[in-house]
Structures are given as structure tokens and as C-alpha cells.
Amino acid sequence: MAAKKRVWWKEAVVYQVYWRSFFDTDGDGIGDLEGVIQKLDYIRDLGVDVIWLNPVYESPDLDNGYDISDYEAIMPKAGTMETWDRLLAETHKRGMKLIMDLVVNHTSDRHPWFIESRSSKDSPKRNWYIWKDAKEGGPPNNWRSYFAPSAWQWDAATGQYYFHSFAVEQPDLNWRNPDVRQAVYGMMRRWLDRGIDGFRLDAIALLAKPEGYPDAERPEDIRYLTNNPGLHDFLREMNEQTFAGYDIVTVGEAAFVAPEEGLKFVGEDRGELDMLFHFEVCDEMPEWDMLRFKRIQRRWYEGLWGKGSNSQFLNNHDHTRQVTRYGNDGAYRVESAKLLATMLHTLPGIPYIYQGEEIGMTGVRFESIEDYDDIAMRNRYAEEVGKGNDPVETLKRLQPLSRDNSRTPMQWDDSPNAGFTSGTPWIKVNPNYRELNAARDLVDPNSIYTYYRKLIKLRKENDVMVYGDFEEWPAYADDEHLYVYTRSLDGVCWLIALNHGDEPAKLALQGSAEIRKRRLLLGNYPVRSEDEEAGVLTLRPHEARIYALE
Ligand code: TEU
């Protein structure tokens, strides 16, 4: 295996702050930047190195900040530029870094660029977005968008359609236009000059659109929106004109990307991005499937190791809470949350923690569509009910994957609204906050929070967790519950044994693990050596152990 180049961000643990649901200091029911500042010590005490802040730019806020109307102003709900400056300074003061979420595939339809573009066919900015004539009295092609039945919206005033990969209110920028690219790069450089430490680049695989916009055979399979020719030229140019020269980290959100394509984004010799989020798990694996998950990990390791970096995550603000979706949030919630954490932090790649994951927050089932805020969910519901589907059935079917599952307010304590706000929260608090909250976890030596602290500390003290080669034990490769692998670096070898199942399971030690002395570094159950059988590990439901083999 090629030796891995050492860089600070590969050793980092990233914490994602969905600020509107984090901590509200002014009582308007929406979290704010001041709230993030007040909770920075909480984040630092976990051991986190980098904070990823969801979009805070000026926005009509139809898609929770992913519809930007001014890239260089702060949304009043979040605060002011002064608060943002303080957030950056306070983050740095605590030895952490801040990366900004940036959406450059599209803007809001209220962005001055789009207002000008739509004002007339002769507008100098017409070509900043993607406009096409009607075809046979309808849209230019049969494509769907992520959030709407068609990717095209008719503009009656100018008699053309414009293109949107997401909601109607999120028109796509025309990246083939060099003026657009220069405007975006200039804006990015100004943020870098303010001292930020990098970007999370939203929907980055969508920048290039195919020539000719041909009809799709299966319009519902929207991968035609992504990975089109020209994309990597844009990313290389973006790197040359913005990132180069700054000591920062960039992570691209890359939908429909397999390892072969993934390497093009993050290959260390390519000068594009540093790491990526692929969605072979979160978008494509609806529920836990151990064999599939193992295959995904294997392929990505083989594709990237020593050549480029991956991220490890099972949830974010778009995906149901991991312990609910991929673990067991019932009888084994605590064990299961710790197992998933152990797995994410010991697999090769940079671990991401989504706020609340460190206390094992769970998904929700709101009773009425009115309680849901997610534009993707609301649009889909309207579309399906509009087609005559039963409303109750439709709600039930959409609930498990609604993005609001992960957007309920952070559960700080057992006071009203979980201590998130003194007002009325913008989205309902999960009623389990009375038992499940940070205040409880902080003082409990066996809590999920305490476990995350230990896990992160372990990473800080042992570079085998970052740079160690990964090897799966072949004897368990086809086991549906056990996941067994080693990480090794310069003679140091760690064994990770996970039982992702509701029943106990036996694991026969093999090879050098049988003869070498084992030292338990971390586990989510107490382990007494007198209970141990020679040559066998008996793992309890959702048990996770990390051993050093000496
Ligand atoms: O998401 C883009 C995107 O491609 C996701 O919708 C995706 O693949 C996904 O996980 C679907 O389930 C980003 C943001 O993360 C999301 O919040 C925004 O709504 C979207 O872009 C539009 O900007």
C-alpha cells in the first residue's frame, strides 16, 4: 500500500453544526450564531478539530439556507457579520477550525443575478442561468429535479424555461459561462481572506450539465443531473483560482459517485478537492445491510487508499438519525450508538459527527404533514396526494426518510423545549428529550457523549487510527452481523470487533490475533478477563471492541 501523506485535516474529527437547530439565544425559536458561540466549549470538549457550519448566507430560506440570495451577507435569523466574525475568532481561539457550507450549483430565485437574468432575454446576465425554449409546447426535456416533478420552470414574462436541479426557487447557475465562474471564485476568495479554514461544497457533482439535454429513458433515475463532462475542469480551475495558496480543507458533496469517479474529485495528484462525501450508503442503502456496507467500504478503500481521502458518516441534516436508521434506537440505543461511532471512527477516512449524534438523538414521526418543514418532503407529499394517493398512507411512507428526522432541535437538557429556546421552536422538539439530553450525558461516565470523547482522544493519540492500513478478516466477510477488521501501521496492529446484531455472537480469533496478547483499548460493555474463553470473543448485542494486538 502506498504510504499516506500526512496532513492535519486527515487527522481531524469534524462536527457538523446545523445552527438553526443548535441553540437559540434570542428567543425567536431559531438557533443562531450567538448560540453556536455559547456552545463552542461543548464542541471543543468533545475533542473536535473542525466545525462545518451549514449555510448562513442571506436567503429567503425556503430550503433552509441552500437557496442563497446574497453570498456576502449573513441571514438575519442567524445573526450579523459581526457575530459571524466573532464566531470565527472564538473557534480559532479554542484551537478549532471553521469550514463554511457553500452552494454554487444554484442560487435563490431572489438573488440579484437571477432577477436580472429573468428580467429580459437580452439581459447581460441572461446567460448566467440556463434558459431554453419550450419543446412541442412543453419543457425542453423530461427530467425530474430533486425536489420537483420537472427540472424546468416556465417563465411567462420572457417565454422560456429555466433549469433547476432542486426546487423551483433554486435556479442552477450556468457554469459554462466564464463570467459566472469568475464571480463565484472572487466571492470564494473573499471568504478565504476572512480567515475561514475551508469549504463544504454543496451538490458539487451537479455543476456541469450535458450538451443537448437529451430526454432520459427513466426520468425518475436522476443520475443524469450529475457527473457530466466538464465537471472536473471546473473543479481544477476552482482549485487553481481559489484554494491554492491557502492551508485549508475542502470536502465535496458528490451524489451518485462510485470509487472510480470519486478518485477524480480527491486524487492527491489532481488538484481538485481534498475529500468527498459519497452517498452509496445514505442515499442508496435505505436500511442497514451489513454485507452491502462491507462491500462499499472495501471498494472505496481499494479505490482511494494512499491516493485520496474519504469521509465517514451515516447521517447529516439530509438523513435520518443513524441510530434510528442504521442501528437500534430501542432496547440497545446506547450500545448501538456507540457501536456505530466505533465503526465510523476506526474505518479509513475522516469521521464526521452530526450534532446530537454524540448523545444518540433519534428520528421522529410527526403526526401531521403540517408539522413537517422539509421542502423535499412537502413537495413530494403534495405531488403524491395530488395524484390521488391516500394522504395517511403517503405520510407514513415518507416519514422514515424525511430530512426533518435529523433537524429537530438539539436536546440540551430536560427543561421545556429541551433547553433549545425560550420561544416556540421552528420545528417540534423530539418528545424524548426528557430522558435523552446532553446535560444527562455530560455527567454520566457511561454515556454516549463520554464514549465519543474517549474515541476521539484515541484518534488523537494513535496515528494507526488515521494512517493505518485496513484489512478485513476474510472469515467474517460474509457474516451479516459481525464486522471484524484490523488497522496496522509500522508494527502497531489494532483489531476492531463489532457485533451489529440484537443477539450475542461468537468470534473465533485467528492468525496472529490468537497468539498475540490483546489489550482492550475501548469497548461499549464492561469486559472481565475471567469471562473470556481462550481463542474466542463472545460479543453481546451491539458490542464493539477495539484491541491493540501486542
Ligand atoms: O443536498 C444535495 C443532494 O444531492 C442531496 O439532496 C442528496 O443527495 C441527498 O442526500 C438526498 O437525500 C444538498 C444539501 O445537503 C441539501 O440540504 C440541500 O437541500 C440541497 O443540496 C440543495 O442545495
XYZ file of C-alpha atoms and ligand atoms in Angstrom:
573
model
C 0.000 0.000 0.000
C 1.220 3.423 -0.869
C 2.343 5.402 2.163
C -0.169 8.036 3.133
C 0.875 11.646 3.006
C 0.390 13.241 6.421
C -1.798 16.367 6.614
C -3.601 17.967 9.561
C -7.099 17.512 8.189
C -6.701 13.754 7.729
C -6.172 13.560 11.485
C -9.226 15.697 12.226
C -12.694 14.918 13.523
C -15.377 17.163 12.043
C -18.538 18.274 13.853
C -21.473 19.492 11.763
C -23.455 22.368 13.225
C -26.962 22.749 11.822
C -27.161 26.115 13.530
C -30.916 26.678 13.202
C -31.486 23.656 15.402
C -28.488 24.052 17.681
C -29.038 26.787 20.262
C -31.321 29.832 20.208
C -30.202 32.864 22.232
C -32.784 35.478 21.211
C -35.983 33.526 21.763
C -37.217 33.594 18.153
C -37.309 29.794 18.091
C -34.466 29.532 15.589
C -30.901 28.737 16.550
C -28.327 31.445 15.855
C -24.614 32.143 15.539
C -24.529 33.598 19.037
C -25.858 30.226 20.175
C -23.043 28.422 18.397
C -20.534 30.712 20.115
C -22.050 29.917 23.502
C -21.756 26.194 22.841
C -18.215 26.214 21.451
C -16.795 24.872 24.686
C -19.210 21.956 24.495
C -17.938 21.164 20.998
C -14.291 21.628 21.941
C -14.665 19.397 24.997
C -15.672 16.541 22.717
C -12.235 16.815 21.123
C -13.453 18.095 17.767
C -10.989 19.822 15.409
C -13.165 21.252 12.659
C -16.677 22.693 12.618
C -18.744 22.519 9.444
C -21.361 25.244 9.590
C -24.464 24.839 7.416
C -25.250 27.851 5.177
C -25.701 31.165 6.998
C -25.857 33.474 3.991
C -28.735 35.824 3.181
C -31.570 33.667 1.909
C -35.370 33.523 1.586
C -34.783 30.281 3.464
C -37.125 28.027 1.533
C -34.575 25.231 1.630
C -33.030 26.151 4.959
C -30.293 28.366 3.602
C -29.466 26.326 0.494
C -31.219 28.998 -1.557
C -28.762 31.881 -1.304
C -29.729 35.426 -2.293
C -26.511 37.136 -1.165
C -23.284 35.202 -0.715
C -21.645 38.012 1.192
C -24.215 38.818 3.840
C -25.439 36.872 6.858
C -29.077 35.850 7.170
C -30.629 37.958 9.975
C -32.127 34.800 11.542
C -28.555 33.603 12.095
C -27.093 36.932 13.177
C -24.868 39.608 11.682
C -21.460 39.663 10.064
C -20.145 40.920 13.389
C -21.447 37.791 15.161
C -20.001 35.633 12.402
C -16.583 37.310 12.779
C -16.733 36.617 16.485
C -17.691 33.010 15.865
C -14.633 32.558 13.671
C -12.338 34.231 16.198
C -13.768 32.254 19.130
C -13.492 28.995 17.188
C -9.847 29.721 16.406
C -9.186 30.781 19.990
C -10.207 27.280 21.058
C -7.835 25.648 18.607
C -10.589 24.587 16.214
C -11.185 25.403 12.576
C -14.291 26.516 10.721
C -15.440 25.404 7.304
C -18.311 27.079 5.507
C -21.011 25.300 3.551
C -21.133 26.845 0.102
C -23.812 26.379 -2.539
C -22.578 27.297 -6.007
C -24.594 24.938 -8.182
C -27.605 27.196 -7.803
C -28.776 30.391 -6.150
C -32.115 31.551 -4.856
C -34.518 32.952 -7.445
C -34.246 36.160 -5.369
C -30.546 36.507 -5.985
C -29.914 39.780 -7.901
C -28.127 37.728 -10.589
C -31.268 35.737 -11.262
C -33.605 38.716 -11.002
C -31.525 40.384 -13.683
C -31.285 37.207 -15.741
C -35.028 36.722 -15.788
C -35.768 40.410 -16.492
C -35.377 40.004 -20.261
C -33.981 37.750 -22.950
C -31.411 40.446 -23.722
C -30.241 40.891 -20.171
C -26.444 40.760 -19.910
C -26.980 38.125 -17.209
C -29.455 36.001 -19.226
C -26.697 33.506 -19.851
C -25.742 33.267 -16.167
C -28.524 30.713 -15.744
C -29.843 28.008 -18.057
C -32.711 29.149 -20.291
C -34.311 27.099 -23.051
C -37.247 27.384 -25.406
C -40.273 25.169 -24.991
C -40.294 21.903 -26.925
C -43.610 20.996 -28.537
C -45.403 23.262 -26.120
C -43.787 21.677 -23.053
C -40.489 21.623 -21.158
C -37.195 21.090 -23.058
C -36.837 17.537 -21.751
C -38.406 15.002 -19.386
C -36.004 15.360 -16.472
C -37.076 15.390 -12.850
C -35.420 17.563 -10.265
C -34.538 16.504 -6.743
C -37.452 18.394 -5.243
C -39.966 18.830 -8.060
C -41.586 16.727 -10.802
C -39.810 18.696 -13.549
C -36.334 20.262 -13.698
C -37.794 23.108 -15.807
C -39.841 26.110 -14.793
C -41.785 28.208 -17.289
C -41.195 31.957 -17.140
C -44.233 33.566 -18.758
C -42.728 37.067 -18.918
C -39.839 36.057 -21.192
C -41.414 32.949 -22.712
C -38.680 30.447 -21.832
C -37.988 27.713 -19.305
C -35.185 27.865 -16.741
C -33.431 24.866 -15.289
C -33.405 23.866 -11.584
C -31.857 20.684 -10.137
C -33.647 21.259 -6.833
C -36.698 23.379 -6.034
C -38.276 25.821 -8.492
C -36.904 28.621 -6.307
C -33.324 27.312 -6.773
C -32.289 28.046 -10.398
C -28.984 26.445 -11.482
C -26.093 28.712 -12.422
C -24.653 28.241 -15.890
C -21.139 27.055 -15.112
C -20.196 27.028 -18.781
C -20.236 30.822 -18.650
C -16.754 32.073 -17.606
C -18.258 35.251 -16.097
C -20.260 33.133 -13.652
C -17.173 31.187 -12.671
C -15.129 34.356 -12.127
C -17.879 35.891 -9.980
C -18.063 32.734 -7.861
C -14.286 32.423 -7.455
C -13.993 36.063 -6.417
C -16.657 35.537 -3.770
C -14.882 32.390 -2.532
C -11.545 34.193 -2.272
C -13.169 36.931 -0.192
C -14.417 34.310 2.282
C -10.977 32.703 2.403
C -9.451 36.107 3.069
C -11.760 36.471 6.049
C -9.800 33.586 7.524
C -12.027 30.536 7.154
C -10.436 27.115 7.017
C -12.227 25.627 4.063
C -15.467 24.780 2.343
C -18.038 22.037 2.251
C -19.162 22.276 -1.361
C -22.821 21.557 -1.825
C -24.108 19.398 -4.685
C -20.748 19.752 -6.391
C -21.206 16.816 -8.795
C -24.003 18.778 -10.478
C -22.026 21.758 -11.803
C -21.678 20.530 -15.400
C -24.794 19.820 -17.463
C -24.685 17.628 -20.547
C -24.705 19.135 -24.003
C -28.089 18.987 -25.663
C -30.168 17.963 -22.645
C -31.443 14.686 -24.132
C -34.576 13.025 -22.745
C -33.901 10.328 -20.157
C -35.169 6.799 -20.647
C -36.057 6.579 -16.954
C -36.603 10.149 -15.809
C -37.066 9.104 -12.176
C -33.433 7.954 -12.005
C -31.934 11.410 -11.736
C -28.283 10.477 -12.045
C -28.253 12.339 -15.380
C -28.053 15.512 -13.265
C -24.577 14.563 -12.029
C -21.012 13.842 -13.177
C -21.297 15.271 -16.648
C -18.297 16.073 -18.902
C -16.584 19.308 -17.929
C -17.136 18.924 -14.178
C -13.505 18.187 -13.360
C -12.274 21.069 -15.496
C -14.389 23.375 -13.361
C -13.072 21.861 -10.147
C -9.467 22.103 -11.257
C -9.978 25.711 -12.228
C -11.731 26.441 -8.927
C -8.796 24.942 -7.081
C -6.226 26.972 -9.058
C -8.120 30.209 -8.666
C -9.288 29.920 -5.086
C -7.954 27.143 -2.814
C -4.347 27.126 -3.999
C -2.142 29.101 -1.661
C -4.382 28.665 1.395
C -3.899 25.992 4.066
C -7.492 24.839 4.025
C -9.589 21.731 3.619
C -12.324 21.161 1.051
C -14.988 18.486 1.037
C -17.342 17.920 -1.853
C -20.857 16.582 -1.604
C -20.877 14.151 -4.512
C -24.075 12.286 -5.248
C -24.063 9.182 -7.495
C -20.313 8.803 -7.301
C -18.589 5.406 -7.191
C -14.905 4.986 -6.232
C -13.594 5.253 -9.803
C -15.328 8.603 -10.269
C -14.595 9.557 -6.642
C -10.866 9.442 -7.192
C -11.232 12.130 -9.824
C -12.534 14.530 -7.172
C -9.963 13.793 -4.485
C -6.903 12.215 -6.142
C -3.947 13.896 -4.429
C -2.240 14.445 -7.769
C -5.290 16.040 -9.406
C -5.595 19.422 -7.702
C -9.361 19.401 -7.189
C -10.787 18.689 -3.714
C -9.391 17.115 -0.536
C -12.168 14.736 0.417
C -15.692 13.822 -0.512
C -18.998 12.571 0.763
C -20.262 9.769 -1.399
C -23.836 8.596 -0.968
C -23.661 4.878 -1.620
C -24.812 4.422 1.962
C -27.039 7.355 2.878
C -28.855 7.736 -0.456
C -28.740 4.191 -1.728
C -28.954 1.881 1.293
C -32.372 2.536 2.858
C -31.765 0.363 5.903
C -28.893 -1.484 7.495
C -27.412 -4.140 5.230
C -24.121 -5.375 6.660
C -22.926 -7.242 3.596
C -23.622 -4.308 1.351
C -21.966 -1.898 3.749
C -18.844 -4.061 3.918
C -18.692 -4.210 0.131
C -18.973 -0.439 -0.108
C -16.171 0.057 2.411
C -13.943 -2.466 0.630
C -14.432 -0.867 -2.783
C -13.789 2.642 -1.536
C -10.694 1.553 0.370
C -9.290 -0.184 -2.679
C -10.152 2.789 -4.852
C -8.803 5.593 -2.679
C -6.295 4.406 -0.098
C -2.944 6.099 -0.479
C -4.321 8.196 -3.340
C -7.115 10.360 -1.929
C -9.340 10.771 1.113
C -12.811 9.683 2.015
C -15.233 10.779 4.738
C -17.095 8.525 7.150
C -20.651 9.416 8.103
C -24.049 7.774 8.378
C -26.187 10.855 8.847
C -26.297 14.601 8.288
C -29.033 17.234 8.025
C -30.491 15.409 4.984
C -30.667 11.947 6.507
C -32.460 10.224 9.319
C -30.506 9.876 12.544
C -28.068 6.981 12.278
C -29.069 5.129 15.433
C -32.679 5.090 14.216
C -31.998 4.233 10.594
C -28.931 2.020 10.793
C -28.814 0.940 14.416
C -31.271 0.012 17.126
C -32.881 3.014 18.811
C -34.984 0.830 21.117
C -33.585 -1.534 23.716
C -29.989 -1.075 22.582
C -29.938 2.624 21.737
C -26.884 3.414 23.851
C -24.885 0.349 22.818
C -25.870 0.748 19.195
C -24.964 4.453 19.034
C -21.557 3.607 20.494
C -21.030 0.755 18.059
C -21.790 2.952 15.051
C -19.401 5.572 16.420
C -16.665 2.994 16.922
C -17.129 1.813 13.366
C -17.081 5.286 11.789
C -14.016 6.371 13.733
C -11.998 3.222 13.030
C -12.788 2.775 9.344
C -10.401 4.555 6.973
C -11.484 8.150 6.311
C -12.280 11.338 8.180
C -15.136 10.931 10.686
C -18.000 13.439 10.712
C -20.296 13.864 13.704
C -23.689 15.405 13.078
C -24.877 17.479 16.061
C -26.801 15.365 18.546
C -25.300 12.123 17.255
C -22.899 12.288 20.216
C -25.844 11.879 22.581
C -27.617 9.327 20.404
C -30.514 11.513 19.229
C -33.221 9.644 17.332
C -35.586 10.249 14.412
C -39.188 11.491 14.766
C -42.642 10.705 13.430
C -44.747 13.876 13.349
C -48.492 13.314 13.270
C -49.366 15.711 10.512
C -47.782 16.963 7.295
C -48.226 20.458 8.789
C -45.549 19.636 11.342
C -43.031 18.955 8.582
C -40.895 21.800 7.272
C -38.656 19.955 4.782
C -39.352 21.265 1.275
C -38.387 17.907 -0.268
C -40.921 16.122 1.942
C -43.700 18.692 1.475
C -43.305 18.803 -2.304
C -43.244 15.018 -2.585
C -46.311 14.729 -0.369
C -48.219 17.289 -2.458
C -47.220 15.522 -5.670
C -48.327 12.094 -4.484
C -51.540 13.188 -2.829
C -52.234 15.254 -5.960
C -52.047 12.044 -7.983
C -54.782 10.588 -5.807
C -52.706 8.641 -3.256
C -54.104 8.262 0.239
C -52.804 11.103 2.472
C -52.391 8.965 5.588
C -50.535 6.228 3.694
C -48.386 8.775 1.894
C -47.383 10.478 5.130
C -46.483 7.141 6.659
C -44.367 6.162 3.683
C -42.477 9.451 3.571
C -41.851 9.754 7.310
C -38.878 7.406 7.726
C -36.704 9.275 5.232
C -37.907 12.822 5.841
C -34.999 15.184 6.312
C -36.738 16.611 9.377
C -35.774 13.444 11.246
C -32.370 14.959 11.785
C -33.454 18.583 12.025
C -35.301 18.593 15.345
C -33.663 20.838 17.954
C -30.575 19.781 19.847
C -31.593 18.296 23.186
C -29.567 20.190 25.775
C -31.477 19.350 28.962
C -34.894 18.344 30.312
C -36.277 21.890 30.633
C -39.078 22.993 28.244
C -38.100 22.703 24.563
C -35.050 20.737 25.632
C -33.312 23.972 26.619
C -33.007 24.850 22.929
C -35.123 28.006 23.013
C -37.213 30.117 25.367
C -39.631 30.723 22.475
C -41.542 28.424 20.160
C -39.124 26.218 18.224
C -39.307 26.453 14.408
C -39.697 22.694 14.335
C -41.031 20.448 17.084
C -38.646 19.067 19.668
C -38.416 15.292 19.882
C -40.522 14.398 22.959
C -37.839 12.014 24.212
C -35.699 14.993 25.325
C -36.708 14.461 28.956
C -34.659 11.277 29.103
C -32.323 11.893 26.218
C -30.290 15.092 26.566
C -26.759 16.445 26.762
C -26.966 17.513 30.425
C -27.539 13.890 31.412
C -24.834 12.549 29.155
C -22.213 15.037 30.304
C -22.210 13.740 33.876
C -22.614 10.038 33.101
C -19.308 8.150 32.743
C -21.069 5.507 30.615
C -22.898 7.891 28.316
C -22.656 8.046 24.557
C -21.111 11.526 24.864
C -18.373 10.233 27.185
C -17.729 7.389 24.776
C -17.289 9.816 21.850
C -14.766 11.763 23.905
C -12.742 8.623 24.518
C -12.956 7.588 20.897
C -11.760 10.982 19.673
C -8.955 11.046 22.233
C -7.840 7.661 20.990
C -7.587 9.039 17.459
C -5.530 11.976 18.696
C -3.058 9.683 20.429
C -2.760 6.899 17.870
C -1.952 7.587 14.269
C -2.790 3.989 13.382
C -6.412 5.127 13.506
C -5.713 7.675 10.790
C -2.952 6.250 8.644
C -3.140 2.516 9.392
C -3.819 0.079 6.548
C -7.226 -1.564 6.719
C -7.792 -5.291 6.415
C -10.988 -7.197 6.870
C -10.926 -10.679 8.371
C -11.974 -12.860 5.448
C -13.558 -15.497 7.706
C -16.255 -13.000 8.691
C -16.611 -11.185 5.376
C -19.966 -12.888 4.772
C -21.266 -12.566 8.318
C -24.418 -10.461 8.493
C -23.773 -9.161 11.998
C -20.066 -9.355 12.738
C -17.667 -6.844 11.237
C -14.055 -7.647 12.041
C -11.030 -5.776 10.729
C -7.574 -4.548 11.591
C -5.754 -1.272 11.133
C -1.961 -1.529 11.034
C 0.863 0.957 10.884
C 4.592 0.468 11.483
C 4.216 -2.706 13.542
C 1.215 -1.423 15.513
C -1.888 -3.519 14.886
C -5.412 -2.888 16.137
C -8.280 -5.303 15.958
C -11.811 -3.929 15.734
C -14.625 -6.357 16.506
C -18.235 -5.272 16.071
C -21.436 -7.211 16.581
C -24.159 -5.239 14.828
C -26.955 -7.547 15.889
C -29.583 -7.969 18.601
C -28.214 -11.416 19.561
C -24.858 -12.347 21.082
C -22.284 -13.745 18.667
C -19.048 -15.679 18.982
C -15.946 -14.681 17.153
C -13.095 -17.196 16.843
C -9.726 -15.486 16.957
C -7.392 -16.405 14.181
C -3.924 -15.912 12.806
C -1.698 -13.683 14.872
C -4.650 -12.476 16.938
C -4.826 -15.910 18.520
C -1.272 -15.844 19.779
C -0.646 -12.159 20.338
C -1.616 -10.563 23.616
C -4.699 -8.421 23.380
C -5.102 -5.133 25.197
C -8.616 -3.713 25.237
C -8.403 -0.016 24.355
C -12.095 0.790 24.237
C -15.398 -1.028 24.285
C -19.053 -0.303 24.900
C -19.590 -3.019 27.536
C -17.508 -3.893 30.576
C -15.198 -6.820 29.757
C -13.893 -9.028 32.545
C -10.933 -11.171 31.594
C -12.189 -14.079 33.723
C -15.261 -14.300 31.450
C -13.122 -14.704 28.367
C -12.765 -18.068 26.688
C -9.393 -18.839 25.162
C -9.320 -18.030 21.484
C -12.920 -16.805 21.361
C -14.601 -13.449 21.836
C -18.235 -13.535 22.867
C -19.792 -10.292 21.788
C -23.059 -9.146 23.324
C -25.783 -7.394 21.304
C -24.315 -4.320 19.592
C -21.000 -4.811 21.320
C -17.947 -3.016 19.951
C -14.347 -3.531 20.997
C -11.047 -2.065 19.950
C -7.959 -4.124 20.863
C -4.274 -3.473 20.435
C -2.502 -6.698 19.487
C 0.876 -6.720 21.228
O -28.028 18.185 -0.920
C -27.829 17.801 -2.243
C -28.121 16.442 -2.536
O -27.726 15.991 -3.574
C -28.890 15.727 -1.537
O -30.212 16.039 -1.719
C -28.699 14.316 -1.569
O -28.002 13.615 -2.377
C -29.438 13.727 -0.553
O -28.753 13.281 0.433
C -30.858 13.419 -0.842
O -31.435 12.629 0.055
C -27.596 19.451 -0.623
C -27.922 19.844 0.796
O -27.251 19.000 1.689
C -29.407 19.869 0.983
O -29.758 20.179 2.305
C -29.972 20.881 0.023
O -31.378 20.870 0.105
C -29.549 20.610 -1.414
O -28.152 20.400 -1.511
C -29.875 21.762 -2.309
O -28.975 22.788 -2.105
